Amino acid sequence: MKPLSEIIEEVESRISAACAASGRTRGDVRIVAVTKTHGPETVAEAIEHGFTIIGENKVQEAEWKKPLCPSGAEWHLIGRLQRNKVRRALEIFTHFHAIDSIPVLEKIASVAEETGAAPSLMLEVNVSGERSKGGFAPQDVPAAVEKALSLRNITLEGFMTMAPFEPDPEKTRPVFAGLRELRDRMEAGFGARFPELSMGMTNDYAVAVQEGATLVRLGTVLFGERPKARVQRSVDAGDAGESGEGGGAYDRVLD
Ligand SMILES: *Cc1c(COP(=O)(O)O)cnc(C)c1O
């Protein structure tokens, strides 16, 4: 593995090139450093190298990890959130990328009202229509936006999607363009601003940036391959149903 500083230089130059190619500026795009399955030392290294947004996909894992990490970063939940974990999640995270149901929206707003939290939310949209992907179907997004706008104590900041893995990342372009167009329709229809588009991962972030991503979620390119689960994944009720990928070394610790 190359030193992180060198990797960052390469990522930075690809993001800058993608911005230049699409008439955007580097400042329009922020990187979410996705540290799932990695330990607190990786989070510390990321923060030392200037990352200010840490992305985790599981409440339980972040709950354990965050107290062992330096402060000074925003923690974003990039995986799906279940209703029964909203209270715990609001103690850890300020930003939620993958809101995928109206009951979860309502629960977040009601807990936020109680606790004084002011979370920023993005709705996950299943633009590709792949059955394995989470998120609202595009036709269900207007109702979700309407609901989000009616709730107090939360801010709907934008939308998130995951493209199917494509060996040729160019093929993901319609998915990212689709999310941007959906966002534009929601802004026009509701007369509101939804500035954030969370899209692009290791394989496809350059394309996502060209199509308007404001948050790219990068794990593997920064920190290497994630450890594969060596033991049966934890199947306790608390863990079931969360974003499937990314189990690994820490399952053992959490069991
Ligand atoms: C793991 C994960 C990422 C990062 O994926 P890489 O391909 O390792 O960059 C991004 N988004 C979500 C929702 C994830 O779960």
PDB file of C-alpha atoms and ligand atoms in Angstrom:
ATOM      1  CA  MET A   1       0.000   0.000   0.000  1.00  0.00           C
ATOM      2  CA  LYS A   2       1.321   3.425  -0.908  1.00  0.00           C
ATOM      3  CA  PRO A   3       1.480   6.106   1.769  1.00  0.00           C
ATOM      4  CA  LEU A   4      -1.879   7.796   2.241  1.00  0.00           C
ATOM      5  CA  SER A   5      -0.447  11.176   1.251  1.00  0.00           C
ATOM      6  CA  GLU A   6       0.463   9.836  -2.205  1.00  0.00           C
ATOM      7  CA  ILE A   7      -2.929   8.225  -2.651  1.00  0.00           C
ATOM      8  CA  ILE A   8      -4.611  11.478  -1.722  1.00  0.00           C
ATOM      9  CA  GLU A   9      -2.581  13.320  -4.363  1.00  0.00           C
ATOM     10  CA  GLU A  10      -3.817  10.907  -7.016  1.00  0.00           C
ATOM     11  CA  VAL A  11      -7.412  11.114  -5.881  1.00  0.00           C
ATOM     12  CA  GLU A  12      -7.175  14.895  -5.747  1.00  0.00           C
ATOM     13  CA  SER A  13      -5.852  15.090  -9.268  1.00  0.00           C
ATOM     14  CA  ARG A  14      -8.650  12.862 -10.594  1.00  0.00           C
ATOM     15  CA  ILE A  15     -11.279  14.933  -8.812  1.00  0.00           C
ATOM     16  CA  SER A  16      -9.759  18.176 -10.076  1.00  0.00           C
ATOM     17  CA  ALA A  17      -9.656  16.810 -13.624  1.00  0.00           C
ATOM     18  CA  ALA A  18     -13.278  15.680 -13.402  1.00  0.00           C
ATOM     19  CA  CYS A  19     -14.264  19.132 -12.114  1.00  0.00           C
ATOM     20  CA  ALA A  20     -12.345  20.859 -14.904  1.00  0.00           C
ATOM     21  CA  ALA A  21     -13.952  18.602 -17.504  1.00  0.00           C
ATOM     22  CA  SER A  22     -17.434  19.513 -16.326  1.00  0.00           C
ATOM     23  CA  GLY A  23     -17.057  23.201 -15.537  1.00  0.00           C
ATOM     24  CA  ARG A  24     -17.077  22.716 -11.789  1.00  0.00           C
ATOM     25  CA  THR A  25     -14.540  23.750  -9.193  1.00  0.00           C
ATOM     26  CA  ARG A  26     -12.726  21.527  -6.724  1.00  0.00           C
ATOM     27  CA  GLY A  27     -14.447  23.296  -3.849  1.00  0.00           C
ATOM     28  CA  ASP A  28     -17.819  21.968  -5.034  1.00  0.00           C
ATOM     29  CA  VAL A  29     -16.869  18.425  -4.029  1.00  0.00           C
ATOM     30  CA  ARG A  30     -16.100  17.020  -0.603  1.00  0.00           C
ATOM     31  CA  ILE A  31     -14.702  13.593   0.195  1.00  0.00           C
ATOM     32  CA  VAL A  32     -16.324  11.336   2.750  1.00  0.00           C
ATOM     33  CA  ALA A  33     -13.513   9.104   4.061  1.00  0.00           C
ATOM     34  CA  VAL A  34     -15.221   5.732   4.452  1.00  0.00           C
ATOM     35  CA  THR A  35     -13.535   3.933   7.339  1.00  0.00           C
ATOM     36  CA  LYS A  36     -15.973   1.057   7.863  1.00  0.00           C
ATOM     37  CA  THR A  37     -14.272  -2.175   9.017  1.00  0.00           C
ATOM     38  CA  HIS A  38     -11.084  -0.228   9.751  1.00  0.00           C
ATOM     39  CA  GLY A  39     -10.003   0.626  13.260  1.00  0.00           C
ATOM     40  CA  PRO A  40      -9.730   3.958  15.064  1.00  0.00           C
ATOM     41  CA  GLU A  41      -6.098   4.257  13.952  1.00  0.00           C
ATOM     42  CA  THR A  42      -7.315   4.565  10.355  1.00  0.00           C
ATOM     43  CA  VAL A  43      -9.769   7.273  11.337  1.00  0.00           C
ATOM     44  CA  ALA A  44      -6.957   9.076  13.165  1.00  0.00           C
ATOM     45  CA  GLU A  45      -4.717   8.839  10.107  1.00  0.00           C
ATOM     46  CA  ALA A  46      -7.499  10.162   7.889  1.00  0.00           C
ATOM     47  CA  ILE A  47      -8.081  13.147  10.158  1.00  0.00           C
ATOM     48  CA  GLU A  48      -4.334  13.827  10.333  1.00  0.00           C
ATOM     49  CA  HIS A  49      -4.286  13.950   6.544  1.00  0.00           C
ATOM     50  CA  GLY A  50      -6.965  16.594   6.530  1.00  0.00           C
ATOM     51  CA  PHE A  51     -10.193  14.665   6.045  1.00  0.00           C
ATOM     52  CA  THR A  52     -13.050  16.274   7.913  1.00  0.00           C
ATOM     53  CA  ILE A  53     -15.855  13.829   7.086  1.00  0.00           C
ATOM     54  CA  ILE A  54     -15.787  10.250   8.313  1.00  0.00           C
ATOM     55  CA  GLY A  55     -18.273   7.815   6.773  1.00  0.00           C
ATOM     56  CA  GLU A  56     -19.459   4.677   8.508  1.00  0.00           C
ATOM     57  CA  ASN A  57     -22.226   2.322   7.443  1.00  0.00           C
ATOM     58  CA  LYS A  58     -23.278   0.796  10.761  1.00  0.00           C
ATOM     59  CA  VAL A  59     -24.478   2.385  13.941  1.00  0.00           C
ATOM     60  CA  GLN A  60     -23.109  -0.380  16.119  1.00  0.00           C
ATOM     61  CA  GLU A  61     -19.620  -0.204  14.651  1.00  0.00           C
ATOM     62  CA  ALA A  62     -19.423   3.584  14.876  1.00  0.00           C
ATOM     63  CA  GLU A  63     -20.716   3.545  18.424  1.00  0.00           C
ATOM     64  CA  TRP A  64     -17.761   1.458  19.411  1.00  0.00           C
ATOM     65  CA  LYS A  65     -15.193   3.227  17.285  1.00  0.00           C
ATOM     66  CA  LYS A  66     -15.967   6.927  17.572  1.00  0.00           C
ATOM     67  CA  PRO A  67     -15.030   7.336  21.248  1.00  0.00           C
ATOM     68  CA  LEU A  68     -11.560   5.981  20.389  1.00  0.00           C
ATOM     69  CA  CYS A  69     -11.016   8.483  17.581  1.00  0.00           C
ATOM     70  CA  PRO A  70      -9.723  12.042  17.627  1.00  0.00           C
ATOM     71  CA  SER A  71     -12.381  14.717  17.478  1.00  0.00           C
ATOM     72  CA  GLY A  72     -12.541  17.271  14.721  1.00  0.00           C
ATOM     73  CA  ALA A  73     -14.492  15.401  12.065  1.00  0.00           C
ATOM     74  CA  GLU A  74     -18.147  15.184  11.111  1.00  0.00           C
ATOM     75  CA  TRP A  75     -19.491  11.633  11.248  1.00  0.00           C
ATOM     76  CA  HIS A  76     -21.825  10.664   8.434  1.00  0.00           C
ATOM     77  CA  LEU A  77     -23.930   7.519   8.400  1.00  0.00           C
ATOM     78  CA  ILE A  78     -23.745   6.300   4.802  1.00  0.00           C
ATOM     79  CA  GLY A  79     -25.544   2.996   5.378  1.00  0.00           C
ATOM     80  CA  ARG A  80     -29.215   2.517   5.897  1.00  0.00           C
ATOM     81  CA  LEU A  81     -30.753   3.364   9.219  1.00  0.00           C
ATOM     82  CA  GLN A  82     -33.424   1.338  10.944  1.00  0.00           C
ATOM     83  CA  ARG A  83     -36.089   2.981  13.053  1.00  0.00           C
ATOM     84  CA  ASN A  84     -35.006   1.175  16.194  1.00  0.00           C
ATOM     85  CA  LYS A  85     -31.476   2.621  15.944  1.00  0.00           C
ATOM     86  CA  VAL A  86     -32.388   6.233  15.316  1.00  0.00           C
ATOM     87  CA  ARG A  87     -31.876   7.359  18.895  1.00  0.00           C
ATOM     88  CA  ARG A  88     -28.404   5.831  19.125  1.00  0.00           C
ATOM     89  CA  ALA A  89     -27.501   7.052  15.658  1.00  0.00           C
ATOM     90  CA  LEU A  90     -28.336  10.644  16.540  1.00  0.00           C
ATOM     91  CA  GLU A  91     -25.786  10.541  19.329  1.00  0.00           C
ATOM     92  CA  ILE A  92     -23.025   9.688  16.871  1.00  0.00           C
ATOM     93  CA  PHE A  93     -23.893  11.146  13.501  1.00  0.00           C
ATOM     94  CA  THR A  94     -24.929  14.595  12.263  1.00  0.00           C
ATOM     95  CA  HIS A  95     -25.473  13.606   8.622  1.00  0.00           C
ATOM     96  CA  PHE A  96     -27.433  10.690   7.177  1.00  0.00           C
ATOM     97  CA  HIS A  97     -26.973   9.728   3.531  1.00  0.00           C
ATOM     98  CA  ALA A  98     -29.288   6.778   3.105  1.00  0.00           C
ATOM     99  CA  ILE A  99     -32.734   7.613   4.420  1.00  0.00           C
ATOM    100  CA  ASP A 100     -35.019   5.201   2.656  1.00  0.00           C
ATOM    101  CA  SER A 101     -38.426   5.302   4.312  1.00  0.00           C
ATOM    102  CA  ILE A 102     -40.988   7.755   5.599  1.00  0.00           C
ATOM    103  CA  PRO A 103     -41.275   6.056   9.024  1.00  0.00           C
ATOM    104  CA  VAL A 104     -37.522   6.550   9.496  1.00  0.00           C
ATOM    105  CA  LEU A 105     -37.855  10.227   8.537  1.00  0.00           C
ATOM    106  CA  GLU A 106     -40.624  10.672  11.076  1.00  0.00           C
ATOM    107  CA  LYS A 107     -38.697   8.870  13.775  1.00  0.00           C
ATOM    108  CA  ILE A 108     -35.591  10.998  13.204  1.00  0.00           C
ATOM    109  CA  ALA A 109     -37.641  14.181  13.427  1.00  0.00           C
ATOM    110  CA  SER A 110     -39.363  13.108  16.626  1.00  0.00           C
ATOM    111  CA  VAL A 111     -36.164  12.032  18.387  1.00  0.00           C
ATOM    112  CA  ALA A 112     -34.442  15.207  17.176  1.00  0.00           C
ATOM    113  CA  GLU A 113     -37.202  17.291  18.669  1.00  0.00           C
ATOM    114  CA  GLU A 114     -36.717  15.550  22.007  1.00  0.00           C
ATOM    115  CA  THR A 115     -32.938  15.732  22.080  1.00  0.00           C
ATOM    116  CA  GLY A 116     -32.333  19.028  20.325  1.00  0.00           C
ATOM    117  CA  ALA A 117     -30.366  17.380  17.510  1.00  0.00           C
ATOM    118  CA  ALA A 118     -30.537  19.016  14.083  1.00  0.00           C
ATOM    119  CA  PRO A 119     -29.598  16.278  11.631  1.00  0.00           C
ATOM    120  CA  SER A 120     -28.949  16.801   7.923  1.00  0.00           C
ATOM    121  CA  LEU A 121     -30.572  14.182   5.754  1.00  0.00           C
ATOM    122  CA  MET A 122     -30.279  12.825   2.252  1.00  0.00           C
ATOM    123  CA  LEU A 123     -32.788  10.509   0.664  1.00  0.00           C
ATOM    124  CA  GLU A 124     -31.353   7.397  -0.958  1.00  0.00           C
ATOM    125  CA  VAL A 125     -32.797   6.824  -4.409  1.00  0.00           C
ATOM    126  CA  ASN A 126     -32.628   3.556  -6.306  1.00  0.00           C
ATOM    127  CA  VAL A 127     -32.005   5.181  -9.656  1.00  0.00           C
ATOM    128  CA  SER A 128     -30.767   2.027 -11.352  1.00  0.00           C
ATOM    129  CA  GLY A 129     -33.758  -0.035 -10.254  1.00  0.00           C
ATOM    130  CA  GLU A 130     -31.463  -2.926  -9.296  1.00  0.00           C
ATOM    131  CA  ARG A 131     -33.341  -5.156  -6.908  1.00  0.00           C
ATOM    132  CA  SER A 132     -30.419  -5.529  -4.523  1.00  0.00           C
ATOM    133  CA  LYS A 133     -30.151  -1.757  -4.026  1.00  0.00           C
ATOM    134  CA  GLY A 134     -31.875   0.159  -1.276  1.00  0.00           C
ATOM    135  CA  GLY A 135     -33.577   3.498  -1.462  1.00  0.00           C
ATOM    136  CA  PHE A 136     -36.773   5.064  -2.678  1.00  0.00           C
ATOM    137  CA  ALA A 137     -37.977   4.227  -6.150  1.00  0.00           C
ATOM    138  CA  PRO A 138     -37.755   7.458  -8.151  1.00  0.00           C
ATOM    139  CA  GLN A 139     -41.555   7.723  -8.370  1.00  0.00           C
ATOM    140  CA  ASP A 140     -41.803   7.637  -4.561  1.00  0.00           C
ATOM    141  CA  VAL A 141     -39.347  10.496  -4.061  1.00  0.00           C
ATOM    142  CA  PRO A 142     -41.807  13.408  -4.344  1.00  0.00           C
ATOM    143  CA  ALA A 143     -43.903  12.075  -1.449  1.00  0.00           C
ATOM    144  CA  ALA A 144     -40.778  11.582   0.647  1.00  0.00           C
ATOM    145  CA  VAL A 145     -39.581  15.109  -0.109  1.00  0.00           C
ATOM    146  CA  GLU A 146     -42.965  16.514   0.781  1.00  0.00           C
ATOM    147  CA  LYS A 147     -42.907  14.643   4.075  1.00  0.00           C
ATOM    148  CA  ALA A 148     -39.358  15.754   4.856  1.00  0.00           C
ATOM    149  CA  LEU A 149     -40.242  19.391   4.160  1.00  0.00           C
ATOM    150  CA  SER A 150     -43.187  19.122   6.559  1.00  0.00           C
ATOM    151  CA  LEU A 151     -41.047  17.939   9.472  1.00  0.00           C
ATOM    152  CA  ARG A 152     -39.274  20.223  11.867  1.00  0.00           C
ATOM    153  CA  ASN A 153     -35.829  19.652  13.425  1.00  0.00           C
ATOM    154  CA  ILE A 154     -34.399  18.057  10.292  1.00  0.00           C
ATOM    155  CA  THR A 155     -32.947  19.477   7.082  1.00  0.00           C
ATOM    156  CA  LEU A 156     -33.314  17.702   3.778  1.00  0.00           C
ATOM    157  CA  GLU A 157     -30.010  18.513   2.086  1.00  0.00           C
ATOM    158  CA  GLY A 158     -30.182  16.324  -0.978  1.00  0.00           C
ATOM    159  CA  PHE A 159     -30.052  12.846  -2.406  1.00  0.00           C
ATOM    160  CA  MET A 160     -27.783   9.835  -2.524  1.00  0.00           C
ATOM    161  CA  THR A 161     -27.455   6.877  -4.836  1.00  0.00           C
ATOM    162  CA  MET A 162     -25.255   3.865  -5.416  1.00  0.00           C
ATOM    163  CA  ALA A 163     -24.549   2.815  -8.981  1.00  0.00           C
ATOM    164  CA  PRO A 164     -24.267  -0.850  -9.867  1.00  0.00           C
ATOM    165  CA  PHE A 165     -20.650  -1.994 -10.016  1.00  0.00           C
ATOM    166  CA  GLU A 166     -19.448  -1.680 -13.607  1.00  0.00           C
ATOM    167  CA  PRO A 167     -15.977  -2.730 -14.763  1.00  0.00           C
ATOM    168  CA  ASP A 168     -16.279   0.262 -17.101  1.00  0.00           C
ATOM    169  CA  PRO A 169     -17.301   3.137 -14.806  1.00  0.00           C
ATOM    170  CA  GLU A 170     -18.471   5.163 -17.802  1.00  0.00           C
ATOM    171  CA  LYS A 171     -21.549   2.924 -17.765  1.00  0.00           C
ATOM    172  CA  THR A 172     -22.589   4.385 -14.404  1.00  0.00           C
ATOM    173  CA  ARG A 173     -23.042   7.849 -15.911  1.00  0.00           C
ATOM    174  CA  PRO A 174     -26.818   7.562 -16.557  1.00  0.00           C
ATOM    175  CA  VAL A 175     -27.403   6.644 -12.908  1.00  0.00           C
ATOM    176  CA  PHE A 176     -25.589   9.730 -11.633  1.00  0.00           C
ATOM    177  CA  ALA A 177     -27.122  11.991 -14.269  1.00  0.00           C
ATOM    178  CA  GLY A 178     -30.503  10.543 -13.299  1.00  0.00           C
ATOM    179  CA  LEU A 179     -30.061  11.507  -9.659  1.00  0.00           C
ATOM    180  CA  ARG A 180     -29.027  15.031 -10.610  1.00  0.00           C
ATOM    181  CA  GLU A 181     -32.034  15.430 -12.896  1.00  0.00           C
ATOM    182  CA  LEU A 182     -34.361  14.095 -10.204  1.00  0.00           C
ATOM    183  CA  ARG A 183     -32.873  16.600  -7.752  1.00  0.00           C
ATOM    184  CA  ASP A 184     -33.406  19.419 -10.258  1.00  0.00           C
ATOM    185  CA  ARG A 185     -37.059  18.394 -10.689  1.00  0.00           C
ATOM    186  CA  MET A 186     -37.561  18.317  -6.912  1.00  0.00           C
ATOM    187  CA  GLU A 187     -36.019  21.769  -6.543  1.00  0.00           C
ATOM    188  CA  ALA A 188     -38.264  23.160  -9.250  1.00  0.00           C
ATOM    189  CA  GLY A 189     -41.367  21.370  -8.007  1.00  0.00           C
ATOM    190  CA  PHE A 190     -40.982  22.277  -4.353  1.00  0.00           C
ATOM    191  CA  GLY A 191     -39.284  25.647  -4.786  1.00  0.00           C
ATOM    192  CA  ALA A 192     -36.533  24.518  -2.428  1.00  0.00           C
ATOM    193  CA  ARG A 193     -32.797  23.922  -2.562  1.00  0.00           C
ATOM    194  CA  PHE A 194     -31.351  20.425  -2.191  1.00  0.00           C
ATOM    195  CA  PRO A 195     -27.662  21.121  -2.744  1.00  0.00           C
ATOM    196  CA  GLU A 196     -26.074  17.787  -1.870  1.00  0.00           C
ATOM    197  CA  LEU A 197     -25.643  14.876  -4.249  1.00  0.00           C
ATOM    198  CA  SER A 198     -23.896  11.986  -2.502  1.00  0.00           C
ATOM    199  CA  MET A 199     -22.710   9.759  -5.310  1.00  0.00           C
ATOM    200  CA  GLY A 200     -19.537   8.040  -6.437  1.00  0.00           C
ATOM    201  CA  MET A 201     -17.370   5.445  -4.759  1.00  0.00           C
ATOM    202  CA  THR A 202     -13.895   4.073  -5.462  1.00  0.00           C
ATOM    203  CA  ASN A 203     -14.805   2.607  -8.829  1.00  0.00           C
ATOM    204  CA  ASP A 204     -16.852   5.447 -10.254  1.00  0.00           C
ATOM    205  CA  TYR A 205     -16.174   8.708  -8.430  1.00  0.00           C
ATOM    206  CA  ALA A 206     -14.639  10.512 -11.397  1.00  0.00           C
ATOM    207  CA  VAL A 207     -17.816   9.975 -13.424  1.00  0.00           C
ATOM    208  CA  ALA A 208     -19.980  10.952 -10.458  1.00  0.00           C
ATOM    209  CA  VAL A 209     -18.068  14.226 -10.047  1.00  0.00           C
ATOM    210  CA  GLN A 210     -18.556  15.027 -13.724  1.00  0.00           C
ATOM    211  CA  GLU A 211     -22.289  14.473 -13.201  1.00  0.00           C
ATOM    212  CA  GLY A 212     -22.525  16.785 -10.208  1.00  0.00           C
ATOM    213  CA  ALA A 213     -21.566  14.856  -7.057  1.00  0.00           C
ATOM    214  CA  THR A 214     -20.960  17.123  -4.082  1.00  0.00           C
ATOM    215  CA  LEU A 215     -20.027  14.267  -1.729  1.00  0.00           C
ATOM    216  CA  VAL A 216     -18.004  11.279  -2.931  1.00  0.00           C
ATOM    217  CA  ARG A 217     -17.802   8.340  -0.553  1.00  0.00           C
ATOM    218  CA  LEU A 218     -14.336   6.807  -0.798  1.00  0.00           C
ATOM    219  CA  GLY A 219     -13.163   3.748   1.079  1.00  0.00           C
ATOM    220  CA  THR A 220     -11.053   1.228  -0.838  1.00  0.00           C
ATOM    221  CA  VAL A 221      -9.103   3.750  -2.904  1.00  0.00           C
ATOM    222  CA  LEU A 222      -7.925   5.474   0.283  1.00  0.00           C
ATOM    223  CA  PHE A 223      -7.484   2.665   2.767  1.00  0.00           C
ATOM    224  CA  GLY A 224      -7.119  -0.490   0.675  1.00  0.00           C
ATOM    225  CA  GLU A 225      -9.278  -3.570   0.400  1.00  0.00           C
ATOM    226  CA  ARG A 226     -11.451  -4.107   3.415  1.00  0.00           C
ATOM    227  CA  PRO A 227     -10.812  -7.231   5.460  1.00  0.00           C
ATOM    228  CA  LYS A 228     -13.212  -9.966   4.394  1.00  0.00           C
ATOM    229  CA  ALA A 229     -15.358 -11.531   7.081  1.00  0.00           C
ATOM    230  CA  ARG A 230     -13.461 -14.482   8.458  1.00  0.00           C
ATOM    231  CA  VAL A 231     -16.221 -15.573  10.737  1.00  0.00           C
ATOM    232  CA  GLN A 232     -19.939 -15.917  10.254  1.00  0.00           C
ATOM    233  CA  ARG A 233     -21.398 -12.441  10.309  1.00  0.00           C
ATOM    234  CA  SER A 234     -23.135 -11.458  13.466  1.00  0.00           C
ATOM    235  CA  VAL A 235     -26.805 -12.229  13.040  1.00  0.00           C
ATOM    236  CA  ASP A 236     -28.113 -10.818  16.274  1.00  0.00           C
ATOM    237  CA  ALA A 237     -31.232  -8.761  15.816  1.00  0.00           C
ATOM    238  CA  GLY A 238     -29.264  -5.597  16.367  1.00  0.00           C
ATOM    239  CA  ASP A 239     -27.160  -6.161  13.291  1.00  0.00           C
ATOM    240  CA  ALA A 240     -29.628  -7.696  10.886  1.00  0.00           C
ATOM    241  CA  GLY A 241     -30.884  -5.610   8.046  1.00  0.00           C
ATOM    242  CA  GLU A 242     -28.173  -3.002   7.924  1.00  0.00           C
ATOM    243  CA  SER A 243     -26.297  -2.304   4.767  1.00  0.00           C
ATOM    244  CA  GLY A 244     -24.961  -5.741   3.917  1.00  0.00           C
ATOM    245  CA  GLU A 245     -21.507  -4.968   2.719  1.00  0.00           C
ATOM    246  CA  GLY A 246     -18.578  -4.178   4.926  1.00  0.00           C
ATOM    247  CA  GLY A 247     -18.789  -6.713   7.702  1.00  0.00           C
ATOM    248  CA  GLY A 248     -15.381  -7.830   8.714  1.00  0.00           C
ATOM    249  CA  ALA A 249     -12.746  -7.805  11.317  1.00  0.00           C
ATOM    250  CA  TYR A 250     -14.839  -6.017  13.882  1.00  0.00           C
ATOM    251  CA  ASP A 251     -17.758  -8.423  13.822  1.00  0.00           C
ATOM    252  CA  ARG A 252     -15.705 -10.617  16.054  1.00  0.00           C
ATOM    253  CA  VAL A 253     -15.135  -7.821  18.500  1.00  0.00           C
ATOM    254  CA  LEU A 254     -18.771  -6.877  18.492  1.00  0.00           C
ATOM    255  CA  ASP A 255     -20.138 -10.377  19.050  1.00  0.00           C
TER     256      ASP A 255
HETATM  257  C1  LIG B   1     -18.541   1.018   1.663  1.00  0.00           C
HETATM  258  C2  LIG B   1     -19.309   2.107   1.079  1.00  0.00           C
HETATM  259  C3  LIG B   1     -18.697   3.080   0.270  1.00  0.00           C
HETATM  260  C4  LIG B   1     -17.218   3.064  -0.085  1.00  0.00           C
HETATM  261  O1  LIG B   1     -16.984   2.115  -1.071  1.00  0.00           O
HETATM  262  P1  LIG B   1     -15.568   1.953  -1.795  1.00  0.00           P
HETATM  263  O2  LIG B   1     -15.896   1.264  -3.069  1.00  0.00           O
HETATM  264  O3  LIG B   1     -14.718   1.132  -0.881  1.00  0.00           O
HETATM  265  O4  LIG B   1     -15.002   3.309  -2.008  1.00  0.00           O
HETATM  266  C5  LIG B   1     -19.489   4.089  -0.229  1.00  0.00           C
HETATM  267  N1  LIG B   1     -20.801   4.157   0.048  1.00  0.00           N
HETATM  268  C6  LIG B   1     -21.420   3.266   0.813  1.00  0.00           C
HETATM  269  C7  LIG B   1     -22.877   3.404   1.086  1.00  0.00           C
HETATM  270  C8  LIG B   1     -20.711   2.202   1.353  1.00  0.00           C
HETATM  271  O5  LIG B   1     -21.347   1.294   2.121  1.00  0.00           O
END
